[in-house]
Amino acid sequence: MMPWLERPWQQLNTSFKAGRFHHAQLLAGLQGVGKLALAKGLADAILCENTSELLACGQCKSCALIAAQTHPDKLLVSSEGATIGVDEIRAIADFIYHSAQQGGNKVVIVHQAHKMTHSAANALLKTLEEPNAKRFLILTCDDVAQLPATIVSRCAKSDIAVQSEPQVRTWLMQQLGDYAEQPWINLFMSQPLKIEHWFETGQVEQINQLFHSIDTLNHAADVSQCVELLIKSPELVNEMGRFVQGRIKQALYDGADFAKITVAQQALVDFIKDHQQIPGLNLQLALLKLFTALKQALQ
Ligand SMILES: [Zn+2]
């Protein structure tokens, strides 16, 4: 278990052993903090026939089915896309309604529940309003503000976050060795699995390139490669924003003109707002506008 998941797990285990474990659990925290790993661990523990702890024993028949990834009483609902639709949520009601094939508990994980459409959330609410014995629902959510309050209020919520940077640093060194020494790593300490994912998928090259482009950004810099990279991988726009924020801070520290820095800061705020709120935004134009403002400020 990742060390920062230990504490929330302990709390859940305490309520489990006291017979107070809620049928609907909400794990809330930043993307890349390990919510899905914890949700899967909890699901396995709920299905395990050994119920002395909220931990899968690894020995029983249920645990063998889990290890073979063929446990019929476990359902994971998730979406690679932007939304989770109503059909996927209705399937949960069907799944829960039928009796457990192994005669024990049934568990559903809804990963990134904030992606649910309005009607999907309404369908889930119905399921939450009619709790069934031996049926458990575990939701993960990157941003609770995006979940209807009616859903949040029907779940037991656990906030998942890293507890200390040294702890994360040690963990990253164990996973990645010397590769964990990147100049940008401090900016993502609260999302360790995000960092791990970049290394596993090879995307770390792009992150390095992006960081370097922003770090060396000045009035004479050529930003065409950086723009090209972001057009190709628009999912990295938020990371770029964080690098720009760092670069602006550094410029201020180095004694750059305050008025110009304010203009650069505003350009970044405008860009992020447009990026989030304008569907079909011309990303290339928006990026060029941002970088032009930044170049003028970072002389
Ligand atoms: Zn077991």
PDB file of N, CA and C in Angstrom, residues 151-230:
ATOM      1  N   ILE A 151     -25.654  13.517  -3.773  1.00  0.00           N
ATOM      2  CA  ILE A 151     -24.856  12.280  -3.809  1.00  0.00           C
ATOM      3  C   ILE A 151     -23.832  12.291  -2.684  1.00  0.00           C
ATOM      4  N   VAL A 152     -23.130  13.422  -2.553  1.00  0.00           N
ATOM      5  CA  VAL A 152     -22.088  13.518  -1.522  1.00  0.00           C
ATOM      6  C   VAL A 152     -22.688  13.237  -0.137  1.00  0.00           C
ATOM      7  N   SER A 153     -23.889  13.784   0.119  1.00  0.00           N
ATOM      8  CA  SER A 153     -24.483  13.663   1.451  1.00  0.00           C
ATOM      9  C   SER A 153     -24.914  12.219   1.768  1.00  0.00           C
ATOM     10  N   ARG A 154     -25.023  11.376   0.761  1.00  0.00           N
ATOM     11  CA  ARG A 154     -25.418   9.986   1.004  1.00  0.00           C
ATOM     12  C   ARG A 154     -24.222   9.037   1.102  1.00  0.00           C
ATOM     13  N   CYS A 155     -23.031   9.593   1.059  1.00  0.00           N
ATOM     14  CA  CYS A 155     -21.827   8.759   1.140  1.00  0.00           C
ATOM     15  C   CYS A 155     -21.020   9.107   2.394  1.00  0.00           C
ATOM     16  N   ALA A 156     -20.225   8.139   2.828  1.00  0.00           N
ATOM     17  CA  ALA A 156     -19.211   8.430   3.846  1.00  0.00           C
ATOM     18  C   ALA A 156     -17.977   8.888   3.086  1.00  0.00           C
ATOM     19  N   LYS A 157     -17.529  10.125   3.338  1.00  0.00           N
ATOM     20  CA  LYS A 157     -16.441  10.698   2.533  1.00  0.00           C
ATOM     21  C   LYS A 157     -15.094  10.583   3.237  1.00  0.00           C
ATOM     22  N   SER A 158     -14.104  10.116   2.494  1.00  0.00           N
ATOM     23  CA  SER A 158     -12.725  10.121   2.991  1.00  0.00           C
ATOM     24  C   SER A 158     -11.893  11.022   2.089  1.00  0.00           C
ATOM     25  N   ASP A 159     -11.166  11.952   2.679  1.00  0.00           N
ATOM     26  CA  ASP A 159     -10.275  12.799   1.883  1.00  0.00           C
ATOM     27  C   ASP A 159      -8.927  12.109   1.751  1.00  0.00           C
ATOM     28  N   ILE A 160      -8.498  11.930   0.505  1.00  0.00           N
ATOM     29  CA  ILE A 160      -7.243  11.231   0.251  1.00  0.00           C
ATOM     30  C   ILE A 160      -6.207  12.249  -0.224  1.00  0.00           C
ATOM     31  N   ALA A 161      -5.090  12.318   0.492  1.00  0.00           N
ATOM     32  CA  ALA A 161      -4.022  13.255   0.115  1.00  0.00           C
ATOM     33  C   ALA A 161      -2.691  12.724   0.634  1.00  0.00           C
ATOM     34  N   VAL A 162      -1.608  13.157  -0.002  1.00  0.00           N
ATOM     35  CA  VAL A 162      -0.302  12.773   0.540  1.00  0.00           C
ATOM     36  C   VAL A 162      -0.091  13.570   1.826  1.00  0.00           C
ATOM     37  N   GLN A 163       0.694  12.990   2.745  1.00  0.00           N
ATOM     38  CA  GLN A 163       0.848  13.659   4.040  1.00  0.00           C
ATOM     39  C   GLN A 163       2.139  14.450   4.140  1.00  0.00           C
ATOM     40  N   SER A 164       3.176  13.977   3.467  1.00  0.00           N
ATOM     41  CA  SER A 164       4.424  14.742   3.540  1.00  0.00           C
ATOM     42  C   SER A 164       5.248  14.528   2.283  1.00  0.00           C
ATOM     43  N   GLU A 165       5.996  15.545   1.902  1.00  0.00           N
ATOM     44  CA  GLU A 165       6.820  15.443   0.694  1.00  0.00           C
ATOM     45  C   GLU A 165       7.939  14.413   0.820  1.00  0.00           C
ATOM     46  N   PRO A 166       8.631  14.355   1.982  1.00  0.00           N
ATOM     47  CA  PRO A 166       9.687  13.337   2.103  1.00  0.00           C
ATOM     48  C   PRO A 166       9.152  11.917   1.883  1.00  0.00           C
ATOM     49  N   GLN A 167       7.929  11.675   2.373  1.00  0.00           N
ATOM     50  CA  GLN A 167       7.307  10.364   2.202  1.00  0.00           C
ATOM     51  C   GLN A 167       7.121  10.043   0.705  1.00  0.00           C
ATOM     52  N   VAL A 168       6.640  11.031  -0.039  1.00  0.00           N
ATOM     53  CA  VAL A 168       6.409  10.847  -1.473  1.00  0.00           C
ATOM     54  C   VAL A 168       7.743  10.684  -2.203  1.00  0.00           C
ATOM     55  N   ARG A 169       8.721  11.500  -1.795  1.00  0.00           N
ATOM     56  CA  ARG A 169      10.039  11.435  -2.427  1.00  0.00           C
ATOM     57  C   ARG A 169      10.643  10.034  -2.283  1.00  0.00           C
ATOM     58  N   THR A 170      10.549   9.476  -1.066  1.00  0.00           N
ATOM     59  CA  THR A 170      11.063   8.131  -0.816  1.00  0.00           C
ATOM     60  C   THR A 170      10.346   7.111  -1.692  1.00  0.00           C
ATOM     61  N   TRP A 171       9.033   7.241  -1.750  1.00  0.00           N
ATOM     62  CA  TRP A 171       8.234   6.308  -2.559  1.00  0.00           C
ATOM     63  C   TRP A 171       8.621   6.402  -4.035  1.00  0.00           C
ATOM     64  N   LEU A 172       8.783   7.640  -4.530  1.00  0.00           N
ATOM     65  CA  LEU A 172       9.138   7.841  -5.938  1.00  0.00           C
ATOM     66  C   LEU A 172      10.516   7.254  -6.243  1.00  0.00           C
ATOM     67  N   MET A 173      11.449   7.410  -5.293  1.00  0.00           N
ATOM     68  CA  MET A 173      12.787   6.851  -5.482  1.00  0.00           C
ATOM     69  C   MET A 173      12.713   5.333  -5.582  1.00  0.00           C
ATOM     70  N   GLN A 174      11.806   4.730  -4.764  1.00  0.00           N
ATOM     71  CA  GLN A 174      11.645   3.272  -4.810  1.00  0.00           C
ATOM     72  C   GLN A 174      11.070   2.837  -6.162  1.00  0.00           C
ATOM     73  N   GLN A 175      10.154   3.634  -6.705  1.00  0.00           N
ATOM     74  CA  GLN A 175       9.510   3.254  -7.956  1.00  0.00           C
ATOM     75  C   GLN A 175      10.392   3.556  -9.168  1.00  0.00           C
ATOM     76  N   LEU A 176      11.081   4.697  -9.122  1.00  0.00           N
ATOM     77  CA  LEU A 176      11.718   5.221 -10.338  1.00  0.00           C
ATOM     78  C   LEU A 176      13.231   5.320 -10.248  1.00  0.00           C
ATOM     79  N   GLY A 177      13.774   5.120  -9.042  1.00  0.00           N
ATOM     80  CA  GLY A 177      15.220   5.248  -8.873  1.00  0.00           C
ATOM     81  C   GLY A 177      15.667   6.669  -9.175  1.00  0.00           C
ATOM     82  N   ASP A 178      16.822   6.795  -9.835  1.00  0.00           N
ATOM     83  CA  ASP A 178      17.397   8.116 -10.108  1.00  0.00           C
ATOM     84  C   ASP A 178      16.532   8.967 -11.032  1.00  0.00           C
ATOM     85  N   TYR A 179      15.658   8.304 -11.771  1.00  0.00           N
ATOM     86  CA  TYR A 179      14.794   9.065 -12.679  1.00  0.00           C
ATOM     87  C   TYR A 179      13.911  10.065 -11.933  1.00  0.00           C
ATOM     88  N   ALA A 180      13.721   9.797 -10.636  1.00  0.00           N
ATOM     89  CA  ALA A 180      12.865  10.687  -9.846  1.00  0.00           C
ATOM     90  C   ALA A 180      13.497  12.060  -9.640  1.00  0.00           C
ATOM     91  N   GLU A 181      14.774  12.209 -10.040  1.00  0.00           N
ATOM     92  CA  GLU A 181      15.447  13.513  -9.905  1.00  0.00           C
ATOM     93  C   GLU A 181      15.181  14.377 -11.124  1.00  0.00           C
ATOM     94  N   GLN A 182      14.031  14.953 -11.220  1.00  0.00           N
ATOM     95  CA  GLN A 182      13.722  15.869 -12.315  1.00  0.00           C
ATOM     96  C   GLN A 182      13.460  17.246 -11.703  1.00  0.00           C
ATOM     97  N   PRO A 183      13.835  18.294 -12.438  1.00  0.00           N
ATOM     98  CA  PRO A 183      13.705  19.640 -11.840  1.00  0.00           C
ATOM     99  C   PRO A 183      12.258  20.041 -11.552  1.00  0.00           C
ATOM    100  N   TRP A 184      11.309  19.411 -12.211  1.00  0.00           N
ATOM    101  CA  TRP A 184       9.898  19.791 -12.051  1.00  0.00           C
ATOM    102  C   TRP A 184       9.154  18.932 -11.046  1.00  0.00           C
ATOM    103  N   ILE A 185       9.845  17.941 -10.475  1.00  0.00           N
ATOM    104  CA  ILE A 185       9.126  16.944  -9.690  1.00  0.00           C
ATOM    105  C   ILE A 185       8.429  17.552  -8.461  1.00  0.00           C
ATOM    106  N   ASN A 186       9.047  18.572  -7.872  1.00  0.00           N
ATOM    107  CA  ASN A 186       8.450  19.201  -6.684  1.00  0.00           C
ATOM    108  C   ASN A 186       7.057  19.758  -6.937  1.00  0.00           C
ATOM    109  N   LEU A 187       6.793  20.129  -8.184  1.00  0.00           N
ATOM    110  CA  LEU A 187       5.499  20.743  -8.507  1.00  0.00           C
ATOM    111  C   LEU A 187       4.353  19.736  -8.474  1.00  0.00           C
ATOM    112  N   PHE A 188       4.689  18.438  -8.478  1.00  0.00           N
ATOM    113  CA  PHE A 188       3.627  17.426  -8.576  1.00  0.00           C
ATOM    114  C   PHE A 188       3.647  16.438  -7.415  1.00  0.00           C
ATOM    115  N   MET A 189       4.224  16.876  -6.283  1.00  0.00           N
ATOM    116  CA  MET A 189       4.363  15.988  -5.131  1.00  0.00           C
ATOM    117  C   MET A 189       3.020  15.501  -4.588  1.00  0.00           C
ATOM    118  N   SER A 190       1.969  16.272  -4.822  1.00  0.00           N
ATOM    119  CA  SER A 190       0.659  15.857  -4.299  1.00  0.00           C
ATOM    120  C   SER A 190      -0.036  14.870  -5.230  1.00  0.00           C
ATOM    121  N   GLN A 191       0.608  14.558  -6.379  1.00  0.00           N
ATOM    122  CA  GLN A 191       0.011  13.627  -7.346  1.00  0.00           C
ATOM    123  C   GLN A 191       1.046  12.601  -7.816  1.00  0.00           C
ATOM    124  N   PRO A 192       1.563  11.786  -6.876  1.00  0.00           N
ATOM    125  CA  PRO A 192       2.683  10.902  -7.211  1.00  0.00           C
ATOM    126  C   PRO A 192       2.399   9.921  -8.352  1.00  0.00           C
ATOM    127  N   LEU A 193       1.155   9.452  -8.464  1.00  0.00           N
ATOM    128  CA  LEU A 193       0.872   8.466  -9.513  1.00  0.00           C
ATOM    129  C   LEU A 193       0.842   9.092 -10.897  1.00  0.00           C
ATOM    130  N   LYS A 194       0.618  10.397 -10.918  1.00  0.00           N
ATOM    131  CA  LYS A 194       0.681  11.122 -12.167  1.00  0.00           C
ATOM    132  C   LYS A 194       2.124  11.082 -12.691  1.00  0.00           C
ATOM    133  N   ILE A 195       3.065  11.335 -11.772  1.00  0.00           N
ATOM    134  CA  ILE A 195       4.482  11.289 -12.131  1.00  0.00           C
ATOM    135  C   ILE A 195       4.852   9.889 -12.616  1.00  0.00           C
ATOM    136  N   GLU A 196       4.419   8.891 -11.849  1.00  0.00           N
ATOM    137  CA  GLU A 196       4.734   7.501 -12.208  1.00  0.00           C
ATOM    138  C   GLU A 196       4.168   7.165 -13.594  1.00  0.00           C
ATOM    139  N   HIS A 197       2.949   7.636 -13.848  1.00  0.00           N
ATOM    140  CA  HIS A 197       2.294   7.381 -15.128  1.00  0.00           C
ATOM    141  C   HIS A 197       3.095   7.983 -16.289  1.00  0.00           C
ATOM    142  N   TRP A 198       3.625   9.189 -16.096  1.00  0.00           N
ATOM    143  CA  TRP A 198       4.415   9.832 -17.160  1.00  0.00           C
ATOM    144  C   TRP A 198       5.642   8.990 -17.494  1.00  0.00           C
ATOM    145  N   PHE A 199       6.249   8.412 -16.453  1.00  0.00           N
ATOM    146  CA  PHE A 199       7.418   7.582 -16.709  1.00  0.00           C
ATOM    147  C   PHE A 199       7.024   6.281 -17.401  1.00  0.00           C
ATOM    148  N   GLU A 200       5.950   5.682 -16.928  1.00  0.00           N
ATOM    149  CA  GLU A 200       5.529   4.393 -17.490  1.00  0.00           C
ATOM    150  C   GLU A 200       5.125   4.505 -18.953  1.00  0.00           C
ATOM    151  N   THR A 201       4.535   5.648 -19.310  1.00  0.00           N
ATOM    152  CA  THR A 201       4.049   5.803 -20.681  1.00  0.00           C
ATOM    153  C   THR A 201       5.061   6.498 -21.593  1.00  0.00           C
ATOM    154  N   GLY A 202       6.186   6.891 -21.029  1.00  0.00           N
ATOM    155  CA  GLY A 202       7.194   7.577 -21.837  1.00  0.00           C
ATOM    156  C   GLY A 202       6.877   9.040 -22.078  1.00  0.00           C
ATOM    157  N   GLN A 203       5.789   9.510 -21.485  1.00  0.00           N
ATOM    158  CA  GLN A 203       5.388  10.899 -21.692  1.00  0.00           C
ATOM    159  C   GLN A 203       6.325  11.878 -20.971  1.00  0.00           C
ATOM    160  N   VAL A 204       7.188  11.317 -20.140  1.00  0.00           N
ATOM    161  CA  VAL A 204       8.102  12.158 -19.368  1.00  0.00           C
ATOM    162  C   VAL A 204       9.003  13.002 -20.283  1.00  0.00           C
ATOM    163  N   GLU A 205       9.294  12.496 -21.490  1.00  0.00           N
ATOM    164  CA  GLU A 205      10.087  13.257 -22.458  1.00  0.00           C
ATOM    165  C   GLU A 205       9.405  14.579 -22.798  1.00  0.00           C
ATOM    166  N   GLN A 206       8.083  14.481 -22.990  1.00  0.00           N
ATOM    167  CA  GLN A 206       7.313  15.683 -23.322  1.00  0.00           C
ATOM    168  C   GLN A 206       7.286  16.656 -22.146  1.00  0.00           C
ATOM    169  N   ILE A 207       7.151  16.089 -20.935  1.00  0.00           N
ATOM    170  CA  ILE A 207       7.134  16.932 -19.733  1.00  0.00           C
ATOM    171  C   ILE A 207       8.468  17.676 -19.610  1.00  0.00           C
ATOM    172  N   ASN A 208       9.568  16.941 -19.840  1.00  0.00           N
ATOM    173  CA  ASN A 208      10.893  17.566 -19.773  1.00  0.00           C
ATOM    174  C   ASN A 208      11.029  18.691 -20.796  1.00  0.00           C
ATOM    175  N   GLN A 209      10.567  18.407 -22.004  1.00  0.00           N
ATOM    176  CA  GLN A 209      10.660  19.385 -23.090  1.00  0.00           C
ATOM    177  C   GLN A 209       9.835  20.637 -22.755  1.00  0.00           C
ATOM    178  N   LEU A 210       8.637  20.381 -22.252  1.00  0.00           N
ATOM    179  CA  LEU A 210       7.729  21.469 -21.876  1.00  0.00           C
ATOM    180  C   LEU A 210       8.358  22.331 -20.776  1.00  0.00           C
ATOM    181  N   PHE A 211       8.891  21.645 -19.762  1.00  0.00           N
ATOM    182  CA  PHE A 211       9.504  22.359 -18.646  1.00  0.00           C
ATOM    183  C   PHE A 211      10.666  23.217 -19.135  1.00  0.00           C
ATOM    184  N   HIS A 212      11.496  22.618 -19.985  1.00  0.00           N
ATOM    185  CA  HIS A 212      12.671  23.332 -20.477  1.00  0.00           C
ATOM    186  C   HIS A 212      12.258  24.572 -21.290  1.00  0.00           C
ATOM    187  N   SER A 213      11.244  24.401 -22.151  1.00  0.00           N
ATOM    188  CA  SER A 213      10.771  25.533 -22.977  1.00  0.00           C
ATOM    189  C   SER A 213      10.322  26.692 -22.099  1.00  0.00           C
ATOM    190  N   ILE A 214       9.564  26.382 -21.064  1.00  0.00           N
ATOM    191  CA  ILE A 214       9.023  27.446 -20.202  1.00  0.00           C
ATOM    192  C   ILE A 214      10.128  28.024 -19.321  1.00  0.00           C
ATOM    193  N   ASP A 215      11.006  27.139 -18.845  1.00  0.00           N
ATOM    194  CA  ASP A 215      12.068  27.567 -17.942  1.00  0.00           C
ATOM    195  C   ASP A 215      13.023  28.552 -18.631  1.00  0.00           C
ATOM    196  N   THR A 216      13.215  28.384 -19.925  1.00  0.00           N
ATOM    197  CA  THR A 216      14.149  29.250 -20.654  1.00  0.00           C
ATOM    198  C   THR A 216      13.410  30.327 -21.455  1.00  0.00           C
ATOM    199  N   LEU A 217      12.135  30.495 -21.159  1.00  0.00           N
ATOM    200  CA  LEU A 217      11.328  31.462 -21.907  1.00  0.00           C
ATOM    201  C   LEU A 217      11.803  32.890 -21.645  1.00  0.00           C
ATOM    202  N   ASN A 218      12.148  33.590 -22.722  1.00  0.00           N
ATOM    203  CA  ASN A 218      12.459  35.018 -22.603  1.00  0.00           C
ATOM    204  C   ASN A 218      11.974  35.711 -23.868  1.00  0.00           C
ATOM    205  N   HIS A 219      12.291  36.982 -24.010  1.00  0.00           N
ATOM    206  CA  HIS A 219      11.736  37.742 -25.136  1.00  0.00           C
ATOM    207  C   HIS A 219      12.175  37.182 -26.485  1.00  0.00           C
ATOM    208  N   ALA A 220      13.337  36.489 -26.510  1.00  0.00           N
ATOM    209  CA  ALA A 220      13.858  36.004 -27.788  1.00  0.00           C
ATOM    210  C   ALA A 220      13.533  34.532 -28.054  1.00  0.00           C
ATOM    211  N   ALA A 221      12.828  33.902 -27.129  1.00  0.00           N
ATOM    212  CA  ALA A 221      12.625  32.450 -27.236  1.00  0.00           C
ATOM    213  C   ALA A 221      11.739  32.080 -28.427  1.00  0.00           C
ATOM    214  N   ASP A 222      12.040  30.916 -29.015  1.00  0.00           N
ATOM    215  CA  ASP A 222      11.207  30.380 -30.082  1.00  0.00           C
ATOM    216  C   ASP A 222      10.208  29.410 -29.441  1.00  0.00           C
ATOM    217  N   VAL A 223       8.931  29.747 -29.487  1.00  0.00           N
ATOM    218  CA  VAL A 223       7.937  28.941 -28.765  1.00  0.00           C
ATOM    219  C   VAL A 223       7.205  27.959 -29.691  1.00  0.00           C
ATOM    220  N   SER A 224       7.624  27.909 -30.973  1.00  0.00           N
ATOM    221  CA  SER A 224       6.851  27.105 -31.931  1.00  0.00           C
ATOM    222  C   SER A 224       6.800  25.622 -31.541  1.00  0.00           C
ATOM    223  N   GLN A 225       7.936  25.092 -31.049  1.00  0.00           N
ATOM    224  CA  GLN A 225       7.972  23.669 -30.658  1.00  0.00           C
ATOM    225  C   GLN A 225       7.036  23.399 -29.489  1.00  0.00           C
ATOM    226  N   CYS A 226       7.042  24.346 -28.552  1.00  0.00           N
ATOM    227  CA  CYS A 226       6.207  24.218 -27.360  1.00  0.00           C
ATOM    228  C   CYS A 226       4.724  24.230 -27.745  1.00  0.00           C
ATOM    229  N   VAL A 227       4.363  25.132 -28.647  1.00  0.00           N
ATOM    230  CA  VAL A 227       2.978  25.208 -29.123  1.00  0.00           C
ATOM    231  C   VAL A 227       2.600  23.905 -29.830  1.00  0.00           C
ATOM    232  N   GLU A 228       3.500  23.435 -30.659  1.00  0.00           N
ATOM    233  CA  GLU A 228       3.275  22.190 -31.404  1.00  0.00           C
ATOM    234  C   GLU A 228       3.022  21.016 -30.452  1.00  0.00           C
ATOM    235  N   LEU A 229       3.855  20.946 -29.407  1.00  0.00           N
ATOM    236  CA  LEU A 229       3.741  19.874 -28.421  1.00  0.00           C
ATOM    237  C   LEU A 229       2.364  19.899 -27.744  1.00  0.00           C
ATOM    238  N   LEU A 230       1.918  21.103 -27.403  1.00  0.00           N
ATOM    239  CA  LEU A 230       0.647  21.224 -26.680  1.00  0.00           C
ATOM    240  C   LEU A 230      -0.557  20.972 -27.596  1.00  0.00           C
TER     241      LEU A 230
END
